[in-house]
Short mmCIF file of C-alpha atoms in Angstrom, two decimals:
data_model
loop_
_atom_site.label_atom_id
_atom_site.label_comp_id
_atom_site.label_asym_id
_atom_site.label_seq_id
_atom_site.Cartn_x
_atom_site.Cartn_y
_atom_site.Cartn_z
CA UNK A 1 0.00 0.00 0.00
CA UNK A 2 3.06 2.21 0.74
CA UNK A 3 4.25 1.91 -2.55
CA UNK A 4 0.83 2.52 -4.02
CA UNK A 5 0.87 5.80 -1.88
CA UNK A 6 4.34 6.73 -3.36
CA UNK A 7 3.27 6.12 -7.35
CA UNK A 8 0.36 8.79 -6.96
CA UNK A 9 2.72 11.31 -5.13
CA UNK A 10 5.10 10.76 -7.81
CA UNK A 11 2.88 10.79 -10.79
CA UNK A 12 1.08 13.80 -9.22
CA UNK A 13 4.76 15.72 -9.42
CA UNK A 14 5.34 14.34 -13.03
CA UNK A 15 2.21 15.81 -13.74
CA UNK A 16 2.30 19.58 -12.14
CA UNK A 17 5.63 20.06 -13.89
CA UNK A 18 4.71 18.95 -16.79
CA UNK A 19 1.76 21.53 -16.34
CA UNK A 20 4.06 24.04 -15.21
CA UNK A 21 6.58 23.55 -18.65
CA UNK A 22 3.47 23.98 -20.87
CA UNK A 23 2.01 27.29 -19.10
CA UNK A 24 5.82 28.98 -19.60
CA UNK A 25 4.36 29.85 -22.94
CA UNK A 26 1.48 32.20 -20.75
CA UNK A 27 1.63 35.90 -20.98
CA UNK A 28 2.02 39.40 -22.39
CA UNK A 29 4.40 39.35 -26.05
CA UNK A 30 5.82 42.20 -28.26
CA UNK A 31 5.61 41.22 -31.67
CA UNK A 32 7.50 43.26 -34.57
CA UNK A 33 5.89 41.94 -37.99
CA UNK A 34 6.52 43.28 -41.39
CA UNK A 35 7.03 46.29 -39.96
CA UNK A 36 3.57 46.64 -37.97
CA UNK A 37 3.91 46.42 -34.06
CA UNK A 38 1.46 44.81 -31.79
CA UNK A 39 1.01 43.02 -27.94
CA UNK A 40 -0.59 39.66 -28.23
CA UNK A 41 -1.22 37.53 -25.17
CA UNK A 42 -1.25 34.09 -24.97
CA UNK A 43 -3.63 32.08 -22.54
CA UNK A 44 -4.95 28.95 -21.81
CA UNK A 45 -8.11 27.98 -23.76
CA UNK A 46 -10.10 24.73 -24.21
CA UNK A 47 -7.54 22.20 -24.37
CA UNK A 48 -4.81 23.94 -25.57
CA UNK A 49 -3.28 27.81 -26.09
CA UNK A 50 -4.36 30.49 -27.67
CA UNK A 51 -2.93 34.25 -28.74
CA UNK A 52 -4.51 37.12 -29.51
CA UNK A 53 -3.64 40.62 -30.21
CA UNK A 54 -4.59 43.09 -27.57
CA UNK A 55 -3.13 46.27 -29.15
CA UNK A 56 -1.57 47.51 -32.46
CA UNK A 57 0.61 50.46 -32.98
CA UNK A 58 -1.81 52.25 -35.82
CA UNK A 59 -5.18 50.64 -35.20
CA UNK A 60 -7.13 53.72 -36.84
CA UNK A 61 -7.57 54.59 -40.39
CA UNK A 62 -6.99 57.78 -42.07
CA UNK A 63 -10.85 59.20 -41.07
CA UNK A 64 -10.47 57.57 -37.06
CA UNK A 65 -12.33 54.40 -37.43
CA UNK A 66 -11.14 51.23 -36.26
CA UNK A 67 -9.40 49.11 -38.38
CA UNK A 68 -10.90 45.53 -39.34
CA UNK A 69 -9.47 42.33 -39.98
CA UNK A 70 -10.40 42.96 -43.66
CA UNK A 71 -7.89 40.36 -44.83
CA UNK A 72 -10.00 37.75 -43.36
CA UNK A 73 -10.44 34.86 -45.78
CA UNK A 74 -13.50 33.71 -43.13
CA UNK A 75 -15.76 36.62 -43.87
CA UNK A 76 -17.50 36.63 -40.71
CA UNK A 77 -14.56 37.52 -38.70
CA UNK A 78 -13.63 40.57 -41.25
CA UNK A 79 -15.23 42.98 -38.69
CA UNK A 80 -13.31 41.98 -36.06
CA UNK A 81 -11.08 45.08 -34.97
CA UNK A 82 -6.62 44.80 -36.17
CA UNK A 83 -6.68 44.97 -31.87
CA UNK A 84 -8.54 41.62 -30.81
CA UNK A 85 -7.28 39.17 -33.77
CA UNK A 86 -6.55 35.72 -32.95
CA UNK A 87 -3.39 34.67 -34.26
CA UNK A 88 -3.04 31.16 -33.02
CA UNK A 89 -5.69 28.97 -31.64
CA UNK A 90 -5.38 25.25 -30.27
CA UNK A 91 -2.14 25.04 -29.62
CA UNK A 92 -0.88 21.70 -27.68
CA UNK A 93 2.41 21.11 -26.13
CA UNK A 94 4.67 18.44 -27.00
CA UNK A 95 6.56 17.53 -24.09
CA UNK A 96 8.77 14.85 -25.61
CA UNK A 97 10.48 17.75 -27.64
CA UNK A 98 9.55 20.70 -25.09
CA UNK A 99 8.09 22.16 -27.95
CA UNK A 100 4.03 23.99 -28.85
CA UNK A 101 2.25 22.60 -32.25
CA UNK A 102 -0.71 20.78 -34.07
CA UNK A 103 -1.79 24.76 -35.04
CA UNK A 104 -1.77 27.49 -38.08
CA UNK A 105 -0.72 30.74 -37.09
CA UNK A 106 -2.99 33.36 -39.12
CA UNK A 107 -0.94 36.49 -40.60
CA UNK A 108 -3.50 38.98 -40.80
CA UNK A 109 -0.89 41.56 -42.62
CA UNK A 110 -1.73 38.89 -45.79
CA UNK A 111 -4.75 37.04 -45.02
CA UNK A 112 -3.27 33.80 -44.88
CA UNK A 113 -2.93 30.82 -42.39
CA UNK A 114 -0.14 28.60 -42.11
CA UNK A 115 1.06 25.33 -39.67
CA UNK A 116 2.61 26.74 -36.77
CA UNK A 117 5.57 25.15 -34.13
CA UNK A 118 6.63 27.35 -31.00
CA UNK A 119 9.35 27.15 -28.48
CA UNK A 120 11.21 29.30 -26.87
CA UNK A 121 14.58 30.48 -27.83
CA UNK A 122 15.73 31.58 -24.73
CA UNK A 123 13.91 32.84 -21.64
CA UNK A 124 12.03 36.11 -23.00
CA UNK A 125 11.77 34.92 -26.96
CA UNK A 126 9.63 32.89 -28.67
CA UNK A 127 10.49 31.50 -31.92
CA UNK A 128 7.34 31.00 -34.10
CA UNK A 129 8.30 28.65 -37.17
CA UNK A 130 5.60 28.91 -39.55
CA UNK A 131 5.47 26.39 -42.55
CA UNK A 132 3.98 25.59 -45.80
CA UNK A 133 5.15 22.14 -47.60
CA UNK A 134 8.59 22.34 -47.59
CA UNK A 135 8.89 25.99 -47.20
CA UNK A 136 9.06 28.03 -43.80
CA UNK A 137 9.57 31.34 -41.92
CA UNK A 138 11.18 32.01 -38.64
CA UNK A 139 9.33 35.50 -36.47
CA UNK A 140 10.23 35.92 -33.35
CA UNK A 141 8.29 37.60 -30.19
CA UNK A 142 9.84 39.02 -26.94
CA UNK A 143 8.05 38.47 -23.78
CA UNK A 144 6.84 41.59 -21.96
CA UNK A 145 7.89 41.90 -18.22
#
């Protein structure tokens, strides 16, 4: 019974830091894209991770309104406002290779969606490797402290 006792301690651990390794990714990142500067946050949602812009640098047009996710291939969401875009949705961690995937990152700058792997490059960067067939593109975003 002891040792019974000692395997659910033990697997509770494994468990919590596995937890705690996936939720590094939470939080507040600067993101410098094509030349258009936002904050997107990324938070737990449903069963995965999710990001989503919470400000951009020139979110009005010329005549002060807001500017819309016009790019949108999904016309619903093309009167969404440039400030509340979700880039990433669904995102799982992989903790065999310590790394975020099984996701499309949406560039909004284009309209386009693409498969998505994160991990971190060091301790306040996140390298976002986004991919088509053979083909990819490395961005990366610095955590906000």
């Amino acid at each position: 019974m002891k040792r019974f006792y000692s395997f659910i301690i033990l697997s509770l651990f494994a468990t919590l830091s596995v937890m705690a390794q996936a939720d590094k990714l939470i939080g507040n990142y600067w993101v410098d894209h094509n030349g258009k500067q936002s904050k997107v946050k990324f938070f737990k949602y449903q069963d995965g991770y999710r990001a989503q812009i919470y400000w951009v640098s020139d979110s009005k047009n010329p005549d002060g309104s807001t500017k819309l996710d016009v790019k949108n291939p999904d016309k619903s969401l093309r009167n969404i406002p440039t400030s509340q875009i979700v880039l990433i949705d669904k995102l799982i961690y992989d903790k065999e290779d310590d790394i975020w995937k099984d996701s499309k990152i949406y560039d909004p700058t284009r309209g386009m969606k693409f498969n998505v792997d994160v991990r971190f490059k060091d301790e306040n960067t996140l390298e976002l490797r986004g991919k088509v067939g053979p083909f990819f593109k490395r961005i990366y975003w610095k955590r906000i402290k």
